[in-house]
Amino acid sequence: MILTLLGAPGSGKGTQGRRLAERLGLAYLSSGDLLRSAISRGTETGLRAKPYLDAGHLVPDDVLIPLVCTELLAIPQAGVVLDGFPRTRDQALALDATDDCAVDTALMLEVPDDVVVDRLASRLMCGDCGSSFSAVSHRPKREGVCDACGGPLKRRGDDAPETVRHRLAVYHESESRLAEYYDERGVLLKIDGNAPEDQVTEALLKATETLARLPLPAPTFQAAPAA
Ligand code: AMP
């Protein structure tokens, strides 16, 4: 089973994606975490991706798609919750065209922009496992230390206000076409991501069950147009 979470930066995809994966016994895969790990290891992919992350631009597909698809195909579990991938219609087409990687359910977390901007201004992220905390509303038990793995908590460079504004603009530019694509396939559900965290998790689980019960139309794939 492949679930993907759609939503603006700061909409809770990381936190909810980890919870959903744990509750459903699936793996969790975040394209942002994969890229940050490649950057910190200084791989060729990381070196190519870094300027895009720093500026809040989307990483080009020829760098990103092989990175995510290689990881995805290596996952031994029954399925995966994807966070941050696909982000564009072309990425969705590429994923659906990869053997056994068609998305079964796309869950979109809807959160107003001003809420997202506030959340990102106080976000702290674990440098080791990628778990998110807030310096205001979801403080770690020990200051500067991740509750989940004990790793160091830091602010993300791309959570600076100017970069956040750009990331939101990038998100809104591609969001409607991506949502439309999954809606046409009958696999999209929108969830209020501005509710308390536990309620969002329950709504996501319920949505997943609802979609799993619907007879899915067989996906029809077209190759992504050449760039
Ligand atoms: P995230 O951790 O999901 O907020 O992603 C952080 C950054 O990684 C984004 O601002 C992009 O620069 C890059 N990125 C993550 N996922 C993708 C994707 N699917 N396509 C292109 N760039 C991505």
XYZ file of C-alpha atoms and ligand atoms in Angstrom:
250
model
C 0.000 0.000 0.000
C 1.341 3.444 -0.894
C -0.070 6.470 0.894
C 1.133 9.952 0.164
C 0.639 13.046 2.297
C 0.180 16.335 0.497
C 0.234 19.728 2.162
C 2.165 22.950 2.580
C 5.493 23.040 4.399
C 4.600 23.053 8.098
C 1.179 21.448 7.552
C 2.208 18.485 9.719
C 3.132 15.939 7.036
C 6.218 14.763 8.945
C 4.562 14.367 12.348
C 1.386 12.829 10.947
C 3.265 10.688 8.421
C 5.314 9.059 11.184
C 2.196 8.479 13.307
C 0.242 7.030 10.402
C 3.095 4.714 9.436
C 3.386 3.458 12.997
C -0.362 2.894 13.388
C -0.672 1.110 10.033
C 2.587 -0.885 10.267
C 4.009 0.808 7.180
C 7.396 2.336 6.448
C 7.759 6.141 6.399
C 9.737 7.924 3.709
C 10.290 11.677 3.496
C 11.883 13.125 0.367
C 13.098 16.123 2.406
C 14.805 13.816 4.959
C 16.441 11.828 2.134
C 17.772 15.031 0.599
C 19.015 16.437 3.929
C 20.760 13.143 4.650
C 22.416 13.168 1.195
C 23.556 16.755 1.836
C 25.014 15.999 5.260
C 26.854 12.958 3.845
C 28.232 15.113 1.004
C 27.093 12.726 -1.749
C 26.930 13.851 -5.369
C 23.122 13.988 -5.114
C 23.443 16.040 -1.936
C 25.842 18.505 -3.569
C 23.458 18.960 -6.513
C 20.393 19.332 -4.267
C 21.801 21.719 -1.641
C 21.393 25.050 -3.470
C 17.738 24.234 -4.182
C 16.960 23.376 -0.563
C 18.781 26.469 0.686
C 16.681 28.677 -1.597
C 13.393 26.814 -1.053
C 13.143 25.753 -4.729
C 12.073 22.318 -5.856
C 14.984 19.974 -6.531
C 15.014 18.979 -10.244
C 13.328 15.682 -11.056
C 16.467 14.071 -12.510
C 18.125 14.432 -9.075
C 15.117 13.699 -6.910
C 13.159 10.907 -8.629
C 16.029 8.349 -8.764
C 16.858 9.087 -5.102
C 13.284 8.502 -3.896
C 12.456 5.594 -6.220
C 15.645 3.681 -5.275
C 14.755 4.022 -1.593
C 11.120 3.140 -2.227
C 11.892 -0.037 -4.155
C 14.178 -1.189 -1.315
C 11.447 -0.980 1.325
C 10.712 -4.495 2.577
C 7.494 -3.671 4.446
C 3.890 -4.030 3.296
C 3.811 -0.442 2.182
C 4.876 3.085 2.833
C 3.668 6.510 3.870
C 5.322 9.102 1.631
C 5.920 12.617 2.923
C 6.736 15.374 0.435
C 6.761 13.173 -2.662
C 5.260 13.571 -5.173
C 5.053 17.345 -5.111
C 4.220 17.920 -8.760
C 1.974 16.260 -11.332
C 5.030 15.075 -13.293
C 6.450 13.398 -10.183
C 3.067 11.751 -9.572
C 3.046 10.420 -13.138
C 6.613 9.125 -12.762
C 5.761 7.366 -9.497
C 2.587 5.791 -10.861
C 4.547 4.540 -13.865
C 7.134 2.786 -11.645
C 6.432 -0.936 -11.071
C 4.275 -1.512 -7.969
C 4.572 2.137 -6.917
C 1.149 3.518 -7.895
C -0.275 5.655 -5.094
C -3.346 4.069 -3.451
C -4.339 7.041 -1.324
C -3.395 10.729 -1.350
C -4.248 12.611 1.837
C -4.051 16.384 1.729
C -3.535 18.295 4.993
C -5.176 21.702 4.687
C -3.755 24.422 6.935
C -4.085 28.213 6.394
C -0.883 29.950 5.294
C -0.687 32.228 8.354
C -0.807 29.179 10.672
C 1.944 27.478 8.682
C 4.148 30.579 8.821
C 3.732 30.708 12.630
C 4.457 26.986 13.013
C 7.637 27.159 10.934
C 8.901 30.221 12.828
C 9.079 28.094 15.990
C 9.853 24.665 14.470
C 12.752 22.632 15.847
C 13.818 19.551 13.924
C 15.902 16.578 14.989
C 19.108 16.401 12.969
C 19.180 12.593 13.349
C 15.623 11.254 12.875
C 13.774 14.279 11.442
C 11.096 14.444 14.187
C 9.572 17.903 14.597
C 8.986 19.922 17.772
C 7.915 23.481 18.463
C 9.671 25.969 20.715
C 6.153 27.210 21.608
C 3.460 24.517 21.474
C 5.251 21.136 21.441
C 8.424 21.527 23.430
C 10.790 18.568 23.825
C 11.098 17.063 27.331
C 14.769 18.103 27.455
C 15.705 21.375 25.809
C 17.537 20.852 22.523
C 17.173 17.055 22.629
C 14.824 14.911 20.516
C 12.288 12.922 22.580
C 12.235 10.163 19.943
C 15.953 9.412 19.464
C 18.015 11.761 21.668
C 19.434 13.572 18.619
C 20.149 17.324 18.537
C 17.252 19.699 17.771
C 17.921 22.575 15.397
C 16.092 25.207 13.425
C 16.064 24.438 9.714
C 17.846 26.991 7.512
C 14.945 26.916 5.042
C 12.455 27.821 7.820
C 13.734 31.441 7.700
C 10.721 33.721 6.951
C 11.804 34.803 3.415
C 12.483 31.192 2.382
C 9.182 30.051 3.916
C 7.298 32.622 1.834
C 8.986 31.293 -1.294
C 8.333 27.635 -0.328
C 4.640 28.439 0.170
C 4.455 30.109 -3.241
C 6.124 27.043 -4.820
C 3.648 24.808 -3.003
C 0.567 26.721 -4.153
C 1.844 26.768 -7.720
C 1.932 22.965 -8.022
C -0.696 21.984 -5.443
C -3.834 22.374 -7.544
C -2.549 20.300 -10.489
C -1.293 17.566 -8.166
C -4.559 17.476 -6.194
C -6.537 17.479 -9.440
C -4.517 14.513 -10.702
C -5.241 12.402 -7.620
C -8.855 13.598 -7.509
C -9.374 12.405 -11.094
C -8.001 9.013 -10.043
C -10.512 8.967 -7.141
C -7.832 8.594 -4.458
C -7.720 12.096 -2.907
C -9.142 13.064 0.474
C -8.701 16.461 2.137
C -8.270 16.688 5.900
C -8.360 19.705 8.223
C -4.723 19.868 9.329
C -5.412 22.770 11.681
C -7.145 20.599 14.310
C -5.299 19.229 17.401
C -2.638 16.664 16.413
C -4.486 13.595 17.763
C -7.673 14.551 15.927
C -5.746 14.964 12.686
C -4.233 11.491 13.122
C -7.666 9.937 13.701
C -9.121 11.773 10.687
C -6.261 10.506 8.518
C -6.761 6.915 9.694
C -10.483 7.162 9.022
C -9.872 8.620 5.560
C -7.436 5.820 4.766
C -10.030 3.219 5.748
C -12.748 4.970 3.749
C -10.655 5.054 0.595
C -9.493 1.460 1.070
C -13.151 0.352 1.015
C -13.944 2.138 -2.261
C -13.507 0.198 -5.484
C -10.552 1.945 -7.077
C -10.575 2.716 -10.766
C -7.610 1.084 -12.497
C -5.037 3.861 -12.861
C -4.320 4.862 -16.418
C -0.785 6.078 -16.839
C 0.780 8.325 -19.392
C 4.504 8.870 -19.613
C 5.517 12.267 -18.229
C 6.140 14.678 -21.136
C 9.838 15.192 -21.880
C 11.195 18.244 -20.013
P 10.473 19.168 3.145
O 11.356 18.541 4.162
O 9.429 18.237 2.599
O 9.886 20.480 3.629
O 11.416 19.519 1.885
C 12.505 20.407 2.033
C 13.027 20.784 0.673
O 13.466 19.600 -0.029
C 12.023 21.435 -0.272
O 11.892 22.835 -0.039
C 12.677 21.147 -1.633
O 13.816 21.983 -1.841
C 13.209 19.724 -1.430
N 12.213 18.701 -1.787
C 11.607 17.807 -0.941
N 10.763 17.023 -1.617
C 10.809 17.412 -2.905
C 10.138 17.009 -4.086
N 9.210 16.033 -4.077
N 10.459 17.637 -5.268
C 11.392 18.602 -5.300
N 12.045 19.056 -4.218
C 11.767 18.479 -3.015
